[in-house]
Coordinates of C-alpha atoms and ligand atoms in Angstrom, one line a residue:
X591 CA 14.0 2.1 23.0
X592 CA 13.3 5.5 21.6
X593 CA 10.9 5.7 18.4
X594 CA 13.3 6.2 15.5
X595 CA 13.0 7.8 12.2
X596 CA 14.8 5.4 10.0
X597 CA 15.1 8.0 7.2
X598 CA 17.5 10.2 9.3
X599 CA 18.6 7.9 12.0
X600 CA 17.6 10.5 14.6
X601 CA 15.1 9.6 17.3
X602 CA 11.6 10.7 16.5
X603 CA 11.7 12.8 19.5
X604 CA 15.2 14.5 18.5
X605 CA 13.5 14.9 14.9
X606 CA 10.5 16.8 16.4
X607 CA 12.7 19.0 18.5
X608 CA 14.9 19.7 15.2
X609 CA 11.8 20.6 13.2
X610 CA 10.4 22.7 15.9
X611 CA 13.7 24.6 16.3
X612 CA 13.9 25.2 12.5
X613 CA 10.4 26.4 12.6
X614 CA 11.3 29.1 15.5
X615 CA 14.5 30.0 13.7
X616 CA 13.5 30.5 10.1
X617 CA 11.1 32.4 8.0
X618 CA 8.3 29.9 9.2
X619 CA 8.4 31.6 12.7
X620 CA 5.5 33.8 11.9
X621 CA 3.2 31.2 10.3
X622 CA 4.0 28.8 13.1
X623 CA 2.8 31.6 15.5
X624 CA -0.3 31.9 13.6
X625 CA -0.8 28.2 13.6
X626 CA -0.4 28.2 17.4
X627 CA -2.6 31.1 17.9
X628 CA -5.3 29.5 15.8
X629 CA -4.9 26.3 17.8
X630 CA -5.4 28.3 20.9
X631 CA -8.6 29.7 19.6
X632 CA -10.8 27.1 21.0
X633 CA -13.7 27.9 18.8
X634 CA -14.0 25.4 15.9
X635 CA -13.5 26.8 12.4
X636 CA -16.7 24.8 11.8
X637 CA -18.4 27.3 14.2
X638 CA -16.4 30.5 12.9
X639 CA -13.2 30.2 14.7
X640 CA -9.9 30.6 13.1
X641 CA -8.5 27.6 11.0
X642 CA -5.8 25.5 12.4
X643 CA -4.4 25.1 9.0
X644 CA -4.6 28.5 7.3
X645 CA -3.4 27.6 3.8
X646 CA -3.6 24.5 1.7
X647 CA -0.5 22.5 1.4
X648 CA 1.8 23.5 -1.7
X649 CA 1.0 21.5 -4.8
X650 CA 3.6 18.8 -5.5
X651 CA 5.1 18.6 -8.8
X652 CA 5.1 14.9 -9.8
X653 CA 7.0 15.0 -13.2
X654 CA 9.1 17.3 -15.4
X655 CA 12.3 17.2 -17.1
X656 CA 13.5 13.8 -16.2
X657 CA 10.2 12.3 -17.6
X658 CA 10.5 14.5 -20.7
X659 CA 14.1 13.4 -21.2
X660 CA 13.3 9.7 -21.1
X661 CA 10.1 10.2 -23.3
X662 CA 12.3 12.2 -25.8
X663 CA 14.8 9.2 -25.8
X664 CA 12.1 6.7 -26.2
X665 CA 10.8 8.6 -29.4
X666 CA 14.1 7.9 -31.1
X667 CA 13.6 4.2 -30.9
X668 CA 12.3 2.0 -33.8
X669 CA 10.3 -0.3 -31.3
X670 CA 8.0 0.7 -28.5
X671 CA 7.9 -2.9 -27.4
X672 CA 9.1 -4.0 -23.9
X673 CA 11.3 -7.0 -24.7
X674 CA 14.8 -5.8 -24.8
X675 CA 13.6 -2.2 -24.9
X676 CA 16.1 0.1 -23.5
X677 CA 13.6 2.1 -21.3
X678 CA 12.4 -1.3 -19.7
X679 CA 16.0 -2.4 -19.2
X680 CA 16.9 1.1 -17.5
X681 CA 13.6 0.9 -15.5
X682 CA 14.4 -2.6 -14.2
X683 CA 17.9 -1.7 -13.5
X684 CA 16.8 1.2 -11.4
X685 CA 14.1 -0.7 -9.7
X686 CA 16.8 -3.3 -8.5
X687 CA 18.8 -0.5 -6.9
X688 CA 15.9 0.1 -4.5
X689 CA 14.5 -3.5 -4.4
X690 CA 17.6 -5.7 -5.0
X691 CA 15.9 -8.9 -6.5
X692 CA 17.2 -11.1 -9.3
X693 CA 14.2 -11.5 -11.4
X694 CA 11.9 -8.5 -12.1
X695 CA 9.2 -8.1 -14.7
X696 CA 7.3 -4.9 -15.7
X697 CA 3.6 -5.3 -16.2
X698 CA 0.4 -3.1 -16.9
X699 CA -0.7 -2.8 -13.2
X700 CA -0.5 -3.8 -9.5
X701 CA -3.4 -6.2 -10.2
X702 CA -1.5 -7.7 -13.0
X703 CA 1.7 -8.1 -10.8
X704 CA -0.3 -9.9 -8.2
X705 CA -2.0 -12.1 -10.8
X706 CA 1.4 -13.0 -12.3
X707 CA 2.7 -13.8 -8.8
X708 CA -0.2 -16.0 -8.1
X709 CA 0.5 -17.9 -11.4
X710 CA 4.1 -18.1 -10.7
X711 CA 3.4 -19.5 -7.3
X712 CA 1.3 -22.2 -8.9
X713 CA -2.1 -21.4 -7.2
X714 CA -4.6 -23.7 -8.7
X715 CA -8.3 -24.7 -8.4
X716 CA -9.4 -24.8 -4.7
X717 CA -6.0 -23.5 -3.4
X718 CA -6.7 -21.1 -0.4
X719 CA -4.6 -17.8 -0.3
X720 CA -4.6 -15.9 3.0
X721 CA -4.7 -12.1 2.8
X722 CA -6.1 -8.7 4.4
X723 CA -9.7 -8.0 4.0
X724 CA -8.7 -4.3 3.9
X725 CA -7.1 -3.7 0.6
X726 CA -7.7 -2.9 -3.1
X727 CA -9.7 -5.8 -4.8
X728 CA -6.7 -6.0 -7.0
X729 CA -5.0 -8.0 -4.3
X730 CA -7.4 -10.9 -4.8
X731 CA -8.5 -10.7 -8.4
X732 CA -5.5 -13.0 -9.6
X733 CA -6.3 -15.4 -7.0
X734 CA -10.0 -15.6 -8.1
X735 CA -9.0 -15.9 -11.8
X736 CA -6.7 -18.9 -11.0
X737 CA -9.8 -20.5 -9.3
X738 CA -8.0 -20.1 -5.9
X739 CA -10.1 -19.2 -2.7
X740 CA -9.2 -15.9 -1.0
X741 CA -9.4 -16.3 2.8
X742 CA -9.5 -13.1 4.8
X743 CA -7.6 -13.1 8.0
X744 CA -8.2 -10.4 10.7
X745 CA -6.0 -7.3 11.2
X746 CA -3.9 -5.8 14.1
X747 CA -5.8 -3.0 15.5
X748 CA -3.0 -0.1 15.3
X749 CA -1.2 -1.2 12.2
X750 CA -4.0 -2.5 10.1
X751 CA -2.0 -5.1 8.7
X752 CA -2.6 -9.1 8.9
X753 CA -2.4 -10.4 12.4
X754 CA -0.2 -13.5 12.2
X755 CA -1.9 -15.2 15.0
X756 CA -5.4 -15.2 13.0
X757 CA -3.5 -16.0 9.9
X758 CA -2.0 -19.2 11.7
X759 CA -5.5 -19.9 12.8
X760 CA -6.9 -19.8 9.2
X761 CA -4.2 -22.3 7.6
X762 CA -5.8 -25.5 6.3
X763 CA -4.3 -28.2 4.3
X764 CA -5.6 -26.3 1.2
X765 CA -3.5 -23.1 2.0
X766 CA -0.9 -22.4 -0.5
X767 CA 0.1 -18.8 0.1
X768 CA -0.1 -15.8 2.0
X769 CA -0.4 -12.1 0.3
X770 CA 0.8 -9.8 2.9
X771 CA -0.5 -6.2 2.2
X772 CA 1.7 -3.5 3.5
X773 CA -1.4 -1.3 3.9
X774 CA -0.7 2.6 3.6
X775 CA 2.9 1.7 3.3
X776 CA 3.4 0.3 6.7
X777 CA 5.3 -3.0 6.8
X778 CA 3.5 -6.1 8.0
X779 CA 5.3 -8.2 10.6
X780 CA 7.4 -10.2 8.2
X781 CA 9.2 -12.0 10.7
X782 CA 6.1 -13.6 12.0
X783 CA 4.6 -14.2 8.5
X784 CA 7.8 -15.5 7.1
X785 CA 8.0 -18.0 10.0
X786 CA 4.4 -19.3 9.3
X787 CA 5.3 -19.4 5.4
X788 CA 8.4 -21.6 6.1
X789 CA 6.7 -23.6 8.7
X790 CA 3.7 -24.6 6.4
X791 CA 5.6 -24.3 3.2
X792 CA 3.5 -21.5 1.8
X793 CA 4.4 -19.0 -0.6
X794 CA 4.7 -15.5 0.8
X795 CA 3.7 -12.7 -1.7
X796 CA 4.2 -9.2 -0.8
X797 CA 1.5 -6.7 -1.9
X798 CA 3.7 -3.6 -1.9
X799 CA 1.5 -1.5 -4.0
X800 CA 1.1 1.1 -1.4
X801 CA 4.6 0.8 0.0
X802 CA 7.4 2.1 -2.5
X803 CA 10.4 2.8 -0.4
X804 CA 9.2 1.3 2.9
X805 CA 11.5 -0.8 5.0
X806 CA 11.1 -3.6 7.5
X807 CA 13.8 -3.6 10.2
X808 CA 16.0 -1.6 7.7
X809 CA 15.4 -4.0 4.7
X810 CA 13.5 -2.9 1.5
X811 CA 10.0 -4.0 1.3
X812 CA 9.6 -6.5 -1.4
X813 CA 12.8 -8.4 -0.4
X814 CA 11.3 -10.1 2.4
X815 CA 8.7 -12.7 0.9
X816 CA 9.2 -14.8 -2.1
X817 CA 7.6 -12.8 -4.7
X818 CA 7.1 -9.0 -4.4
X819 CA 4.3 -6.9 -6.3
X820 CA 4.1 -2.9 -6.8
X821 CA 1.7 -0.7 -8.6
X822 CA 2.3 2.2 -10.6
X823 CA -1.1 3.5 -10.7
X824 CA -1.7 7.3 -10.6
X825 CA -2.2 7.6 -7.0
X826 CA 0.9 5.8 -5.9
X827 CA 3.9 7.2 -4.5
X828 CA 5.3 6.9 -8.3
X829 CA 3.4 6.4 -11.3
X830 CA 3.5 6.0 -15.2
X831 CA -0.5 6.4 -15.2
X832 CA -0.8 2.6 -14.8
X833 CA 1.7 -0.1 -14.5
X834 CA 3.3 -2.5 -12.1
X835 CA 6.3 -4.7 -11.2
X836 CA 6.6 -8.2 -10.1
X837 CA 9.9 -9.4 -8.8
X838 CA 11.6 -12.3 -6.9
X839 CA 14.8 -13.8 -5.9
X840 CA 13.7 -17.2 -5.8
X841 CA 14.7 -19.5 -8.4
X842 CA 11.5 -21.5 -8.3
X843 CA 9.3 -18.5 -9.1
X844 CA 11.6 -15.8 -10.6
X845 CA 12.0 -17.5 -14.2
X846 CA 8.3 -17.8 -14.3
X847 CA 7.3 -14.2 -14.0
X848 CA 7.9 -13.0 -17.5
X849 CA 5.8 -15.9 -19.4
X850 CA 3.2 -15.6 -16.5
X851 CA 2.5 -12.0 -17.7
X852 CA 3.2 -12.3 -21.4
X853 CA 0.6 -15.1 -22.7
X854 CA 2.6 -17.9 -21.3
X855 CA 5.4 -17.7 -23.8
X856 CA 9.0 -17.7 -22.7
X857 CA 10.8 -15.0 -24.7
X858 CA 14.2 -16.2 -23.9
X859 CA 13.2 -19.3 -26.0
X860 CA 11.9 -17.8 -29.3
X861 CA 9.6 -20.4 -30.8
X862 CA 9.5 -22.5 -27.7
X863 CA 5.8 -22.8 -27.6
X864 CA 3.4 -22.3 -24.8
X865 CA 4.0 -24.6 -21.7
X866 CA 2.1 -22.2 -19.6
X867 CA -1.0 -20.4 -19.9
X868 CA -1.4 -16.7 -19.1
X869 CA -2.9 -13.4 -20.3
X870 CA -1.2 -10.3 -21.7
X871 CA -0.1 -8.0 -18.9
X872 CA 2.9 -6.5 -20.8
X873 CA 4.0 -2.9 -19.9
X874 CA 5.0 -0.7 -23.0
X875 CA 8.0 1.3 -23.5
X876 CA 6.2 4.7 -23.2
X877 CA 5.3 3.7 -19.6
X878 CA 8.7 2.1 -18.9
X879 CA 10.2 5.5 -19.9
X880 CA 8.2 7.3 -17.4
X881 CA 8.7 4.5 -14.8
X882 CA 12.5 4.8 -15.2
X883 CA 12.3 8.6 -14.7
X884 CA 10.2 8.2 -11.6
X885 CA 12.3 5.8 -10.0
X886 CA 15.1 8.6 -9.7
X887 CA 12.4 10.3 -7.4
X888 CA 11.1 7.4 -5.3
X889 CA 13.8 7.4 -2.3
X890 CA 13.2 11.3 -1.8
X891 CA 9.4 10.8 -1.9
X892 CA 9.5 7.9 0.5
X893 CA 11.8 9.6 3.0
X894 CA 9.8 12.8 2.9
X895 CA 6.5 10.9 3.5
X896 CA 8.1 8.7 6.2
X897 CA 9.3 11.9 7.9
X898 CA 6.0 13.6 7.6
X899 CA 3.8 10.9 8.8
X900 CA 6.1 10.3 11.9
X901 CA 6.0 14.0 12.6
X902 CA 2.3 13.9 12.6
X903 CA 2.3 11.1 15.1
X904 CA 4.7 13.0 17.4
X905 CA 2.9 16.5 16.9
X906 CA -0.8 14.9 17.8
X907 CA 0.8 13.1 20.8
X908 CA -1.5 11.3 23.2
X909 CA -4.9 12.4 22.9
X910 CA -7.7 10.3 24.8
X911 CA -10.0 8.4 22.6
X912 CA -7.6 8.4 19.4
X913 CA -5.2 5.7 18.3
X914 CA -2.6 6.9 16.1
X915 CA -1.1 5.0 13.3
X916 CA 1.1 2.4 14.7
X917 CA 4.5 1.9 13.1
X918 CA 7.3 -0.2 14.5
X919 CA 10.3 1.9 15.8
X920 CA 12.6 0.2 13.4
X921 CA 10.6 0.3 10.4
X922 CA 10.0 2.9 7.7
X923 CA 6.3 3.6 6.9
X924 CA 5.9 5.6 3.7
X925 CA 2.4 6.6 4.5
X926 CA 0.4 6.2 1.2
X927 CA -2.1 7.9 3.7
X928 CA -2.1 8.4 7.3
X929 CA -4.9 6.5 9.2
X930 CA -5.9 6.9 12.9
X931 CA -9.0 5.6 14.9
X932 CA -11.6 7.4 16.7
X933 CA -13.2 5.8 19.7
X934 CA -16.9 7.2 19.6
X935 CA -17.2 6.5 23.5
X936 CA -14.7 9.0 24.1
X937 CA -16.3 11.9 22.1
X938 CA -19.6 13.7 22.2
X939 CA -19.8 13.5 18.3
X940 CA -19.7 10.7 15.8
X941 CA -17.0 10.2 13.5
X942 CA -18.7 12.1 10.6
X943 CA -19.0 15.1 12.8
X944 CA -15.5 15.0 13.8
X945 CA -14.1 14.6 10.3
X946 CA -16.3 17.6 9.3
X947 CA -14.9 19.7 11.9
X948 CA -11.5 18.5 11.1
X949 CA -12.0 19.3 7.4
X950 CA -13.3 22.7 8.3
X951 CA -9.9 23.4 10.2
X952 CA -8.1 22.9 6.8
X953 CA -7.0 19.3 7.4
X954 CA -7.2 17.1 4.4
X955 CA -9.1 14.3 5.7
X956 CA -12.0 11.7 5.2
X957 CA -13.8 9.0 7.0
X958 CA -12.6 5.4 6.5
X959 CA -10.9 3.8 3.4
X960 CA -12.8 1.2 1.5
X961 CA -16.5 0.9 2.4
X962 CA -16.3 -2.7 4.0
X963 CA -14.0 -5.6 4.4
X964 CA -13.6 -7.1 0.9
X965 CA -15.5 -10.3 1.7
X966 CA -18.7 -8.2 2.5
X967 CA -18.9 -6.7 -1.0
X968 CA -21.9 -7.9 -3.0
X969 CA -19.7 -10.0 -5.3
X970 CA -18.2 -12.1 -2.7
X971 CA -21.5 -12.3 -0.7
X972 CA -23.1 -13.7 -3.8
X973 CA -20.1 -15.7 -4.7
X974 CA -20.8 -14.4 -8.2
X975 CA -17.2 -14.1 -9.7
X976 CA -17.9 -15.5 -13.2
X977 CA -21.3 -14.4 -14.7
X978 CA -22.8 -14.7 -11.4
X979 CA -21.3 -18.2 -10.5
X980 CA -18.3 -19.5 -8.8
X981 CA -17.1 -22.8 -10.5
X982 CA -14.8 -23.6 -7.7
X983 CA -17.9 -23.9 -5.3
X984 CA -19.9 -25.6 -7.8
X985 CA -17.1 -28.1 -8.2
X986 CA -17.0 -28.9 -4.5
X987 CA -13.3 -27.6 -4.4
X988 CA -14.2 -25.1 -1.6
X989 CA -16.7 -24.8 1.4
X990 CA -16.1 -21.1 1.7
X991 CA -19.2 -19.1 2.5
X992 CA -18.2 -15.3 2.6
X993 CA -21.7 -14.6 4.1
X994 CA -20.4 -16.2 7.3
X995 CA -16.7 -15.0 7.1
X996 CA -15.9 -12.8 10.2
X997 CA -13.1 -10.3 10.6
X998 CA -14.2 -8.1 13.5
X999 CA -11.2 -5.9 13.9
X1000 CA -11.0 -5.0 10.2
X1001 CA -14.8 -4.1 10.4
X1002 CA -14.1 -1.8 13.5
X1003 CA -11.0 -0.4 11.5
X1004 CA -13.2 0.6 8.7
X1005 CA -15.9 1.8 11.2
X1006 CA -13.5 4.2 13.3
X1007 CA -10.7 5.2 11.0
X1008 CA -10.0 8.7 9.9
X1009 CA -7.8 9.2 6.8
X1010 CA -5.3 12.3 6.4
X1011 CA -3.8 12.8 3.1
X1012 CA 0.0 12.9 3.3
X1013 CA 2.1 13.8 0.3
X1014 CA 5.7 14.7 -0.4
X1015 CA 5.0 18.4 -1.3
X1016 CA 3.7 19.1 2.4
X1017 CA 5.9 20.9 4.6
X1018 CA 6.4 20.4 8.5
X1019 CA 4.6 23.6 9.0
X1020 CA 1.5 22.1 7.4
X1021 CA 1.7 18.8 9.4
X1022 CA 2.0 20.9 12.8
X1023 CA -1.1 22.6 11.6
X1024 CA -2.9 19.4 10.8
X1025 CA -1.9 18.0 14.3
X1026 CA -3.1 21.2 15.9
X1027 CA -6.5 20.7 14.1
X1028 CA -6.7 17.1 15.5
X1029 CA -5.9 18.2 19.0
X1030 CA -8.4 21.0 18.9
X1031 CA -11.3 19.0 17.5
X1032 CA -10.8 16.2 19.9
X1033 CA -10.6 18.7 22.9
X1034 CA -13.9 20.4 21.8
X1035 CA -15.7 17.1 21.6
X1036 CA -14.2 15.3 24.4
X1037 CA -16.8 13.5 26.5
Ligands
PLP1268 C1 -2.7 -2.7 -1.7 C2 -3.1 -2.7 -3.3 N1 -2.9 -3.8 -3.9 C3 -3.3 -3.8 -5.1 C4 -3.5 -2.7 -5.7 C5 -3.9 -2.7 -7.5 O1 -3.0 -2.0 -8.1 P1 -3.4 -1.5 -9.5 O2 -4.5 -0.4 -9.2 O3 -2.3 -0.7 -10.1 O4 -4.0 -2.5 -10.1 C6 -3.5 -1.4 -5.2 C7 -4.0 -0.3 -6.2 O5 -4.9 0.5 -5.7 C8 -3.3 -1.5 -3.8 O6 -3.3 -0.3 -3.2

């Protein structure tokens, strides 16, 4: 089956051909020729040769009139509180258009969304939650606060997402949930993870913080597990500075979301007291106003990033020693960033030198992502989550020892990964330049 770009329905190959034709026909022709000429100059830019990417990518405009309009509307309101706030109502209505889930609750961050999900899922002392070791620490903060135990499973070499076979190996009678992190906006294997969750009666939480607008086999990310979590932090596809959403279709968990992020109180029953315990993770109307406006942009942003990332894969092509970002042919990866792997045995340089040469060519790149898998961070190694202590361990509710936890593929991914920035302001021409840079640097250092 040919690789497909879900955004257009065209095959990736057709897409490249079409974009190349557009380059040749349009005003881009001369700059494309320049990029080709630069690429044929085998001398690295690092050594004084011509740059493969002659100019930086155009700066994207992330907000403007739609956000201003919402904020102005908000300023006419008497209350800026979220409950029954018009901006919040509008934001959630628009959210449901891209992620049609019955229950949706806005909150203060992706970390908050994940903590709320964990509370709603009923995770308690000693309960194990299996997740990815390559993620933002916000994925597991809520688990630890609920006195649960994060268990890190290993990852698939090319997608950087949970390996369902390793998840299965780590399931114990204490396992209560899986948090599937769609890293870089690349969908996890939700068919396999859902099958495991169903078989072992686990709650499947989607960490879609990096995956706004992504699709798994055509279905919106967030609609495949039991609870979905999104981030609106500044670096994400859409933002309101900081914020998040937690959502569910499940009648067991959905009704708990609001109170799990709002001090335990059920606002549909004023004066109803506190049957649950939670902290204050509320979003306010100013954030909701910006969020609502940003939701009008999300599909275009997701589609463009999907197109550009897929184009980068096609345009780099097969290069010995490089493993490109692997995306299932029927999925839409929305490339929070593009991540490829470098095999040190195939080159006469190390990763740092390769990245230096690539950056000199004008490619926006850096080595790796987080420094080490999460469980190798000092706070995990010392089991020092609460004033240097971990009550769950002291109470004998877990035998977890993070100093002995192994995820070899995750280690290798972080050691060999090279990250390329993708953003929706980039042009196809720019991506062709980046691809030329990768090929040129790889050719130069080939062993
Ligand atoms: C995969 C993932 N999970 C969770 C989070 C936490 O989100 P926030 O920074 O909004 O708390 C992030 C954000 O960096 C993330 O990328």
